[in-house]
Each structure stands twice: as C-alpha cells, then as structure tokens.
PDB file of C-alpha atoms in Angstrom:
ATOM      1  CA  MET A   1    -105.561 206.757  98.439  1.00 49.00           C
ATOM      2  CA  GLY A   2    -107.684 209.866  98.687  1.00 46.00           C
ATOM      3  CA  HIS A   3    -107.100 210.564 102.386  1.00 58.00           C
ATOM      4  CA  ALA A   4    -103.324 210.587 102.680  1.00 70.00           C
ATOM      5  CA  ARG A   5    -100.315 212.765 102.019  1.00 66.00           C
ATOM      6  CA  ARG A   6     -97.697 210.879 100.012  1.00 68.00           C
ATOM      7  CA  THR A   7     -94.357 212.395  99.120  1.00 57.00           C
ATOM      8  CA  CYS A   8     -93.074 209.760  96.724  1.00 51.00           C
ATOM      9  CA  ASP A   9     -94.311 206.663  95.020  1.00 46.00           C
ATOM     10  CA  ALA A  10     -94.171 203.265  96.672  1.00 41.00           C
ATOM     11  CA  PRO A  11     -91.351 201.023  95.470  1.00 39.00           C
ATOM     12  CA  ARG A  12     -92.395 198.706  92.693  1.00 36.00           C
ATOM     13  CA  ARG A  13     -91.689 195.002  92.432  1.00 34.00           C
ATOM     14  CA  ILE A  14     -89.388 194.309  89.465  1.00 31.00           C
ATOM     15  CA  PRO A  15     -89.958 190.867  87.944  1.00 37.00           C
ATOM     16  CA  GLY A  16     -86.991 188.730  86.987  1.00 37.00           C
ATOM     17  CA  THR A  17     -85.868 188.593  83.348  1.00 34.00           C
ATOM     18  CA  PRO A  18     -84.195 185.825  81.342  1.00 35.00           C
ATOM     19  CA  GLY A  19     -80.464 185.645  81.852  1.00 38.00           C
ATOM     20  CA  THR A  20     -80.423 187.141  85.354  1.00 36.00           C
ATOM     21  CA  LEU A  21     -78.351 185.425  88.005  1.00 34.00           C
ATOM     22  CA  PRO A  22     -80.142 183.140  90.483  1.00 41.00           C
ATOM     23  CA  ARG A  23     -81.162 185.057  93.596  1.00 40.00           C
ATOM     24  CA  SER A  24     -78.690 183.188  95.783  1.00 41.00           C
ATOM     25  CA  THR A  25     -75.723 184.439  93.679  1.00 41.00           C
ATOM     26  CA  ARG A  26     -76.872 188.035  93.157  1.00 47.00           C
ATOM     27  CA  PRO A  27     -75.624 190.714  95.554  1.00 47.00           C
ATOM     28  CA  GLU A  28     -78.365 191.700  97.988  1.00 61.00           C
ATOM     29  CA  GLU A  29     -79.788 195.163  97.382  1.00 69.00           C
ATOM     30  CA  PRO A  30     -80.486 197.235 100.504  1.00 76.00           C
ATOM     31  CA  VAL A  31     -84.152 197.469 101.411  1.00 83.00           C
ATOM     32  CA  ILE A  32     -85.517 200.999 101.155  1.00 92.00           C
ATOM     33  CA  ARG A  33     -88.072 201.163 103.954  1.00 96.00           C
ATOM     34  CA  PRO A  34     -91.230 203.206 103.481  1.00 98.00           C
ATOM     35  CA  ILE A  35     -92.672 205.059 106.491  1.00 98.00           C
ATOM     36  CA  VAL A  36     -96.358 205.441 107.356  1.00 98.00           C
ATOM     37  CA  PHE A  37     -97.292 208.264 109.767  1.00 98.00           C
ATOM     38  CA  VAL A  38    -100.435 208.358 111.948  1.00 98.00           C
ATOM     39  CA  HIS A  39    -101.427 211.617 113.689  1.00 96.00           C
ATOM     40  CA  GLY A  40    -103.100 212.321 117.053  1.00 92.00           C
ATOM     41  CA  THR A  41    -106.518 213.585 118.126  1.00 89.00           C
ATOM     42  CA  ARG A  42    -107.941 216.744 116.521  1.00 84.00           C
ATOM     43  CA  THR A  43    -104.982 217.140 114.150  1.00 90.00           C
ATOM     44  CA  SER A  44    -104.341 215.671 110.691  1.00 93.00           C
ATOM     45  CA  SER A  45    -101.678 214.344 108.352  1.00 97.00           C
ATOM     46  CA  ALA A  46    -100.376 217.931 108.082  1.00 96.00           C
ATOM     47  CA  ILE A  47     -98.500 217.614 111.409  1.00 97.00           C
ATOM     48  CA  TRP A  48     -95.942 215.338 109.758  1.00 98.00           C
ATOM     49  CA  GLN A  49     -94.657 217.771 107.115  1.00 97.00           C
ATOM     50  CA  HIS A  50     -91.200 218.118 108.732  1.00 97.00           C
ATOM     51  CA  GLN A  51     -90.889 214.349 108.757  1.00 98.00           C
ATOM     52  CA  LEU A  52     -92.206 213.890 105.214  1.00 98.00           C
ATOM     53  CA  ASP A  53     -89.683 216.405 103.895  1.00 97.00           C
ATOM     54  CA  ALA A  54     -86.706 214.995 105.801  1.00 97.00           C
ATOM     55  CA  LEU A  55     -87.371 211.318 105.149  1.00 97.00           C
ATOM     56  CA  THR A  56     -88.096 211.904 101.485  1.00 96.00           C
ATOM     57  CA  ARG A  57     -84.754 213.686 101.118  1.00 96.00           C
ATOM     58  CA  SER A  58     -83.199 210.553 102.619  1.00 95.00           C
ATOM     59  CA  GLY A  59     -84.744 208.446  99.858  1.00 95.00           C
ATOM     60  CA  HIS A  60     -87.573 206.822 101.825  1.00 96.00           C
ATOM     61  CA  PRO A  61     -91.133 206.711 100.432  1.00 97.00           C
ATOM     62  CA  THR A  62     -93.463 208.281 102.983  1.00 98.00           C
ATOM     63  CA  LEU A  63     -97.191 208.492 103.558  1.00 98.00           C
ATOM     64  CA  ALA A  64     -99.125 210.400 106.236  1.00 98.00           C
ATOM     65  CA  LEU A  65    -102.766 209.381 106.531  1.00 98.00           C
ATOM     66  CA  ASP A  66    -105.866 211.059 107.928  1.00 97.00           C
ATOM     67  CA  LEU A  67    -107.784 209.068 110.529  1.00 97.00           C
ATOM     68  CA  PRO A  68    -111.605 209.021 110.457  1.00 96.00           C
ATOM     69  CA  GLY A  69    -112.933 212.247 111.979  1.00 93.00           C
ATOM     70  CA  HIS A  70    -109.809 214.218 111.001  1.00 93.00           C
ATOM     71  CA  GLY A  71    -108.455 216.162 108.058  1.00 93.00           C
ATOM     72  CA  ALA A  72    -109.949 215.038 104.758  1.00 95.00           C
ATOM     73  CA  ARG A  73    -112.084 212.547 106.702  1.00 95.00           C
ATOM     74  CA  ALA A  74    -113.528 215.038 109.201  1.00 92.00           C
ATOM     75  CA  HIS A  75    -117.053 214.151 108.080  1.00 91.00           C
ATOM     76  CA  GLU A  76    -116.616 210.595 109.434  1.00 94.00           C
ATOM     77  CA  ARG A  77    -116.937 209.411 113.030  1.00 93.00           C
ATOM     78  CA  PHE A  78    -113.838 208.019 114.686  1.00 94.00           C
ATOM     79  CA  THR A  79    -113.713 204.347 115.671  1.00 95.00           C
ATOM     80  CA  LEU A  80    -110.730 202.173 116.454  1.00 96.00           C
ATOM     81  CA  GLU A  81    -111.738 199.700 113.744  1.00 97.00           C
ATOM     82  CA  GLY A  82    -111.980 202.555 111.254  1.00 97.00           C
ATOM     83  CA  ALA A  83    -108.511 203.738 112.281  1.00 98.00           C
ATOM     84  CA  ILE A  84    -107.085 200.257 111.826  1.00 98.00           C
ATOM     85  CA  ARG A  85    -108.621 200.012 108.353  1.00 98.00           C
ATOM     86  CA  ALA A  86    -107.122 203.392 107.423  1.00 98.00           C
ATOM     87  CA  ILE A  87    -103.681 202.238 108.550  1.00 98.00           C
ATOM     88  CA  ASP A  88    -104.062 198.972 106.670  1.00 98.00           C
ATOM     89  CA  ASP A  89    -104.901 200.826 103.459  1.00 98.00           C
ATOM     90  CA  ALA A  90    -101.764 202.932 103.852  1.00 98.00           C
ATOM     91  CA  VAL A  91     -99.542 199.935 104.631  1.00 98.00           C
ATOM     92  CA  ALA A  92    -100.964 197.983 101.679  1.00 98.00           C
ATOM     93  CA  SER A  93    -100.007 200.761  99.274  1.00 98.00           C
ATOM     94  CA  PHE A  94     -96.332 199.801  99.605  1.00 98.00           C
ATOM     95  CA  ALA A  95     -94.630 196.726  98.197  1.00 96.00           C
ATOM     96  CA  VAL A  96     -92.154 196.707 101.107  1.00 96.00           C
ATOM     97  CA  ALA A  97     -93.163 196.365 104.763  1.00 97.00           C
ATOM     98  CA  PRO A  98     -93.017 199.911 106.210  1.00 98.00           C
ATOM     99  CA  LEU A  99     -91.974 201.405 109.517  1.00 98.00           C
ATOM    100  CA  LEU A 100     -95.198 202.549 111.214  1.00 98.00           C
ATOM    101  CA  VAL A 101     -94.954 205.794 113.217  1.00 98.00           C
ATOM    102  CA  GLY A 102     -97.830 206.973 115.422  1.00 98.00           C
ATOM    103  CA  LEU A 103     -98.262 209.958 117.733  1.00 96.00           C
ATOM    104  CA  SER A 104    -100.678 210.009 120.705  1.00 92.00           C
ATOM    105  CA  LEU A 105    -103.986 208.547 119.446  1.00 93.00           C
ATOM    106  CA  GLY A 106    -102.122 207.536 116.300  1.00 96.00           C
ATOM    107  CA  GLY A 107     -99.613 205.679 118.453  1.00 97.00           C
ATOM    108  CA  TYR A 108    -102.308 203.686 120.237  1.00 96.00           C
ATOM    109  CA  ALA A 109    -103.997 202.908 116.913  1.00 97.00           C
ATOM    110  CA  SER A 110    -100.624 201.911 115.424  1.00 98.00           C
ATOM    111  CA  LEU A 111     -99.930 199.540 118.308  1.00 98.00           C
ATOM    112  CA  ALA A 112    -103.391 197.979 117.964  1.00 98.00           C
ATOM    113  CA  TYR A 113    -102.730 197.563 114.248  1.00 98.00           C
ATOM    114  CA  ALA A 114     -99.268 196.079 114.820  1.00 98.00           C
ATOM    115  CA  ARG A 115    -100.686 193.502 117.246  1.00 97.00           C
ATOM    116  CA  ARG A 116    -103.028 192.200 114.536  1.00 97.00           C
ATOM    117  CA  ASN A 117    -100.811 192.701 111.483  1.00 98.00           C
ATOM    118  CA  GLU A 118     -97.196 192.518 112.523  1.00 96.00           C
ATOM    119  CA  HIS A 119     -96.388 190.376 109.464  1.00 97.00           C
ATOM    120  CA  LYS A 120     -97.101 193.485 107.341  1.00 98.00           C
ATOM    121  CA  LEU A 121     -94.683 195.779 109.205  1.00 98.00           C
ATOM    122  CA  ALA A 122     -90.947 196.176 109.722  1.00 98.00           C
ATOM    123  CA  GLY A 123     -91.284 197.957 113.064  1.00 98.00           C
ATOM    124  CA  VAL A 124     -93.328 200.525 114.973  1.00 98.00           C
ATOM    125  CA  VAL A 125     -92.503 203.871 116.625  1.00 98.00           C
ATOM    126  CA  LEU A 126     -94.872 204.848 119.458  1.00 98.00           C
ATOM    127  CA  ALA A 127     -94.655 208.560 120.300  1.00 98.00           C
ATOM    128  CA  GLY A 128     -96.556 210.337 123.052  1.00 94.00           C
ATOM    129  CA  CYS A 129     -98.657 207.302 123.979  1.00 93.00           C
ATOM    130  CA  SER A 130     -97.041 205.831 127.099  1.00 93.00           C
ATOM    131  CA  THR A 131    -100.067 205.869 129.402  1.00 89.00           C
ATOM    132  CA  GLU A 132    -102.787 203.292 129.979  1.00 87.00           C
ATOM    133  CA  ILE A 133    -105.969 205.065 128.814  1.00 77.00           C
ATOM    134  CA  LYS A 134    -108.578 203.589 131.117  1.00 66.00           C
ATOM    135  CA  GLY A 135    -110.241 203.952 134.488  1.00 54.00           C
ATOM    136  CA  LYS A 136    -111.370 207.096 136.304  1.00 47.00           C
ATOM    137  CA  PRO A 137    -109.099 209.538 134.386  1.00 48.00           C
ATOM    138  CA  LEU A 138    -110.708 208.440 131.132  1.00 56.00           C
ATOM    139  CA  LEU A 139    -114.251 208.869 132.468  1.00 53.00           C
ATOM    140  CA  ALA A 140    -113.438 212.294 133.902  1.00 46.00           C
ATOM    141  CA  TYR A 141    -111.899 213.457 130.637  1.00 47.00           C
ATOM    142  CA  ARG A 142    -114.938 212.286 128.671  1.00 50.00           C
ATOM    143  CA  SER A 143    -117.329 214.089 131.011  1.00 49.00           C
ATOM    144  CA  ALA A 144    -115.290 217.299 131.038  1.00 42.00           C
ATOM    145  CA  SER A 145    -114.844 217.452 127.275  1.00 43.00           C
ATOM    146  CA  GLY A 146    -118.560 216.945 126.712  1.00 45.00           C
ATOM    147  CA  ALA A 147    -119.488 219.663 129.220  1.00 45.00           C
ATOM    148  CA  VAL A 148    -117.069 222.154 127.656  1.00 40.00           C
ATOM    149  CA  THR A 149    -118.386 221.416 124.179  1.00 41.00           C
ATOM    150  CA  ARG A 150    -122.008 221.961 125.184  1.00 47.00           C
ATOM    151  CA  ALA A 151    -121.436 225.020 127.367  1.00 45.00           C
ATOM    152  CA  LEU A 152    -118.951 226.975 125.268  1.00 40.00           C
ATOM    153  CA  ARG A 153    -119.605 225.592 121.785  1.00 49.00           C
ATOM    154  CA  ILE A 154    -115.903 225.564 121.057  1.00 39.00           C
ATOM    155  CA  GLY A 155    -113.705 223.351 118.914  1.00 44.00           C
ATOM    156  CA  GLY A 156    -115.005 224.295 115.478  1.00 48.00           C
ATOM    157  CA  GLY A 157    -117.368 221.347 115.452  1.00 50.00           C
ATOM    158  CA  THR A 158    -114.584 218.848 116.131  1.00 62.00           C
ATOM    159  CA  TRP A 159    -114.897 218.253 119.878  1.00 63.00           C
ATOM    160  CA  HIS A 160    -117.091 215.251 119.169  1.00 75.00           C
ATOM    161  CA  VAL A 161    -113.878 213.570 117.994  1.00 82.00           C
ATOM    162  CA  VAL A 162    -112.571 213.645 121.577  1.00 81.00           C
ATOM    163  CA  GLN A 163    -115.741 211.940 122.780  1.00 81.00           C
ATOM    164  CA  ASP A 164    -115.557 209.388 119.963  1.00 87.00           C
ATOM    165  CA  MET A 165    -111.892 208.710 120.690  1.00 86.00           C
ATOM    166  CA  LEU A 166    -112.456 208.208 124.409  1.00 82.00           C
ATOM    167  CA  SER A 167    -115.399 205.909 123.785  1.00 84.00           C
ATOM    168  CA  ALA A 168    -113.469 203.903 121.190  1.00 87.00           C
ATOM    169  CA  MET A 169    -110.367 203.515 123.360  1.00 86.00           C
ATOM    170  CA  SER A 170    -112.049 203.028 126.747  1.00 81.00           C
ATOM    171  CA  GLY A 171    -111.465 199.268 126.821  1.00 82.00           C
ATOM    172  CA  TYR A 172    -108.097 199.284 125.111  1.00 89.00           C
ATOM    173  CA  SER A 173    -104.879 198.321 126.949  1.00 92.00           C
ATOM    174  CA  PRO A 174    -101.686 199.241 125.077  1.00 94.00           C
ATOM    175  CA  LEU A 175     -99.618 197.210 127.538  1.00 96.00           C
ATOM    176  CA  ALA A 176    -101.589 194.065 126.722  1.00 96.00           C
ATOM    177  CA  ASP A 177    -100.917 194.510 123.004  1.00 97.00           C
ATOM    178  CA  LEU A 178     -97.296 195.475 123.519  1.00 97.00           C
ATOM    179  CA  ARG A 179     -96.634 192.231 125.389  1.00 97.00           C
ATOM    180  CA  ARG A 180     -97.660 190.288 122.281  1.00 96.00           C
ATOM    181  CA  VAL A 181     -95.864 192.266 119.581  1.00 97.00           C
ATOM    182  CA  ARG A 182     -92.663 190.690 118.255  1.00 95.00           C
ATOM    183  CA  LEU A 183     -91.639 193.569 116.013  1.00 96.00           C
ATOM    184  CA  PRO A 184     -88.872 196.060 116.811  1.00 97.00           C
ATOM    185  CA  VAL A 185     -90.549 198.796 118.897  1.00 98.00           C
ATOM    186  CA  TRP A 186     -89.312 202.293 119.699  1.00 98.00           C
ATOM    187  CA  VAL A 187     -91.033 204.405 122.371  1.00 98.00           C
ATOM    188  CA  VAL A 188     -90.388 208.136 121.904  1.00 98.00           C
ATOM    189  CA  ASN A 189     -91.534 210.800 124.377  1.00 97.00           C
ATOM    190  CA  GLY A 190     -90.871 214.464 124.957  1.00 97.00           C
ATOM    191  CA  ALA A 191     -89.232 215.057 128.346  1.00 97.00           C
ATOM    192  CA  ARG A 192     -92.007 217.559 129.200  1.00 95.00           C
ATOM    193  CA  ASP A 193     -94.877 215.322 128.129  1.00 92.00           C
ATOM    194  CA  PRO A 194     -97.190 214.829 131.153  1.00 87.00           C
ATOM    195  CA  LEU A 195     -98.505 211.607 129.602  1.00 83.00           C
ATOM    196  CA  ARG A 196     -95.365 209.544 130.191  1.00 90.00           C
ATOM    197  CA  LEU A 197     -96.900 207.871 133.225  1.00 88.00           C
ATOM    198  CA  ASP A 198     -96.314 204.266 132.181  1.00 92.00           C
ATOM    199  CA  GLU A 199     -93.247 204.421 129.945  1.00 94.00           C
ATOM    200  CA  ARG A 200     -91.219 202.219 132.297  1.00 94.00           C
ATOM    201  CA  ARG A 201     -94.046 199.697 132.342  1.00 95.00           C
ATOM    202  CA  TYR A 202     -93.805 199.618 128.551  1.00 96.00           C
ATOM    203  CA  LEU A 203     -90.171 198.550 128.810  1.00 96.00           C
ATOM    204  CA  THR A 204     -91.046 195.855 131.327  1.00 95.00           C
ATOM    205  CA  ALA A 205     -93.994 194.640 129.267  1.00 95.00           C
ATOM    206  CA  ARG A 206     -91.809 194.024 126.250  1.00 94.00           C
ATOM    207  CA  PRO A 207     -88.090 193.547 126.922  1.00 93.00           C
ATOM    208  CA  GLY A 208     -86.038 194.922 124.049  1.00 95.00           C
ATOM    209  CA  THR A 209     -88.260 197.966 123.530  1.00 96.00           C
ATOM    210  CA  ARG A 210     -86.116 201.030 122.844  1.00 96.00           C
ATOM    211  CA  LEU A 211     -86.981 204.166 124.856  1.00 97.00           C
ATOM    212  CA  ARG A 212     -85.936 207.590 123.581  1.00 97.00           C
ATOM    213  CA  VAL A 213     -86.755 210.761 125.569  1.00 98.00           C
ATOM    214  CA  VAL A 214     -86.301 214.050 123.708  1.00 98.00           C
ATOM    215  CA  PRO A 215     -85.106 216.952 125.936  1.00 97.00           C
ATOM    216  CA  ARG A 216     -87.224 220.111 126.126  1.00 96.00           C
ATOM    217  CA  ALA A 217     -90.016 218.625 124.013  1.00 97.00           C
ATOM    218  CA  GLY A 218     -93.630 218.185 125.099  1.00 94.00           C
ATOM    219  CA  HIS A 219     -96.414 215.863 124.012  1.00 93.00           C
ATOM    220  CA  ASP A 220     -96.220 216.771 120.295  1.00 94.00           C
ATOM    221  CA  VAL A 221     -92.609 215.676 120.199  1.00 97.00           C
ATOM    222  CA  ASN A 222     -92.350 215.542 116.393  1.00 97.00           C
ATOM    223  CA  SER A 223     -93.381 219.222 116.150  1.00 96.00           C
ATOM    224  CA  HIS A 224     -91.572 220.500 119.263  1.00 96.00           C
ATOM    225  CA  ALA A 225     -88.246 218.925 118.261  1.00 98.00           C
ATOM    226  CA  PRO A 226     -88.470 217.957 114.576  1.00 98.00           C
ATOM    227  CA  VAL A 227     -84.723 217.658 114.006  1.00 98.00           C
ATOM    228  CA  ALA A 228     -84.231 215.353 116.991  1.00 98.00           C
ATOM    229  CA  PHE A 229     -87.330 213.336 116.109  1.00 98.00           C
ATOM    230  CA  ASN A 230     -86.195 212.920 112.495  1.00 98.00           C
ATOM    231  CA  ARG A 231     -82.794 211.758 113.693  1.00 98.00           C
ATOM    232  CA  LEU A 232     -84.465 209.108 115.850  1.00 98.00           C
ATOM    233  CA  LEU A 233     -86.448 207.891 112.841  1.00 98.00           C
ATOM    234  CA  LEU A 234     -83.297 207.672 110.740  1.00 97.00           C
ATOM    235  CA  ASP A 235     -81.609 205.729 113.541  1.00 97.00           C
ATOM    236  CA  ALA A 236     -84.565 203.315 113.627  1.00 98.00           C
ATOM    237  CA  LEU A 237     -84.394 202.871 109.851  1.00 97.00           C
ATOM    238  CA  HIS A 238     -80.665 202.209 110.087  1.00 95.00           C
ATOM    239  CA  GLU A 239     -81.269 199.594 112.764  1.00 96.00           C
ATOM    240  CA  LEU A 240     -83.857 197.919 110.546  1.00 96.00           C
ATOM    241  CA  ARG A 241     -81.374 197.952 107.677  1.00 93.00           C
ATOM    242  CA  VAL A 242     -78.852 196.123 109.845  1.00 91.00           C
ATOM    243  CA  LEU A 243     -81.488 193.553 110.791  1.00 88.00           C
ATOM    244  CA  ASP A 244     -82.287 193.061 107.095  1.00 83.00           C
ATOM    245  CA  ARG A 245     -78.735 192.055 106.241  1.00 73.00           C
ATOM    246  CA  PRO A 246     -78.337 188.316 105.697  1.00 62.00           C
ATOM    247  CA  ALA A 247     -76.092 186.554 108.190  1.00 47.00           C
ATOM    248  CA  LEU A 248     -72.679 185.623 106.840  1.00 40.00           C
ATOM    249  CA  ALA A 249     -72.148 181.943 106.155  1.00 40.00           C
ATOM    250  CA  PRO A 250     -69.719 180.318 108.609  1.00 43.00           C
ATOM    251  CA  ALA A 251     -66.177 179.923 107.365  1.00 39.00           C
ATOM    252  CA  VAL A 252     -65.119 176.426 106.324  1.00 42.00           C
ATOM    253  CA  VAL A 253     -61.646 175.381 107.461  1.00 43.00           C
ATOM    254  CA  LEU A 254     -60.012 172.826 105.182  1.00 39.00           C
TER     255      LEU A 254
END
C-alpha cells in the first residue's frame, strides 16, 4: 500500500505439510492480532507514531493509513466511500482479522466500515467520536469554516477537507450503525474532550460497549495521553485473545 505507515509485515498463512498432526489434535497457537489505525480531520497517519512503536514492540503488526485528502493523499477529495475503501485496503493487507482503531473522523469512518464489514474485523476502538454529527451544529460549523477559509486564507490549502468532511458526514448517524454492530466495541474519550456529548447514548445503543475515559486528556486522546491510550489498546487485545480461546470440552464422568 502506498498510502500507509506499516511497522511490520502482516502475518503469513503457513500451509500444512505432510506428517503434521490433524488440526483438532494440535495445540492452538495464540492469534497475533494486527492493528489498523485511522486518523482524524486535517492530520495524517503520523499521529499514531507512539502507538505504532508501542504495539510493534509488543509483537503486533500495525498499519496507520492516510485517508483521502490527508497526508500522502492530500491531493484527493475526502468522501466517506473513499475513506471506507482506504480502510478496506488496509484491513485486506493482513491475513488475520485486525483490531480497527479510529480517532475523531477516523472513528466515525471506522464505525461505518465495521457496520458493513464486521466479518473482516476482530473489534473496533472508537476514540473521540461520541457525538451525533448532524443538525444545526453541523450546518453552523460548515458555514463558519468556509467563511474563515475565504476571509483569512488560512489552513495551508487544507481547509477544504473540513468542508468535504462535513458534507460527507452530514447524513451519517453513528448511533444507528453502532446498534447493528456485533463486534466487541471500545469507546475511548479524553476527560477534557468537549465532544463527548453522546457517550452515554453509545452505551445504551449497544449494550456491552466498553467505555474508557482518560483523565486529563482532550480530544486527541492518543497524543495527549499516549501511555494510557496504549495500555487501553493492549487491554483490548488481551480481551480479544481471551475471546479467541476455544472453550474447554465438558468433563465426562464415568
């Protein structure tokens, strides 16, 4: 993939060889989960470097992608469909279903992807995206960002991404998708993030969703508290590992 930051190769499938034990009698090897990271608006895959370093040291293949309109793909226009295709390319590069981690816009795009492709994922972490992005606040933000761009000519030519993002997401309801996802879901927010407006509604929408609030962190929780955020990811991976373990056969009393 030309538009992603990968820190180690995806695990390869190893075909069986003559003389190996049947699968049912071989000890189960632990699944090494890859992680795919999706950034927020007007940033890039570079925001995940702390996570890439930490998770790679833990033995997990990792990949941070650039969404259309960002990073190596800054020349493209952002659309939700384009974001979903970018995520799908990243997920498809691994032989094992990954944990998908998204921040802000990347979290909304990850949830939209998970709703359509949950059979390709092990779980999803939604960070900094616990607000319904619709209605009057959305329209006001779009108008204000456009006025600032035209009047001040700021943003290094990237403020159009905000407009594209708001247009692409204007009809999207994360709660509607969350209600239909059957994957393990973790919601992670910084305690100082002003966009935590609907996090309790997320828990109600999908019972079993895990909520983690990181003290003293703001919206960019992975950058504000990288050690705490990495620990939460490792906890999620451990939980997935437990879920992967086959159930023990019931004892037979003779």
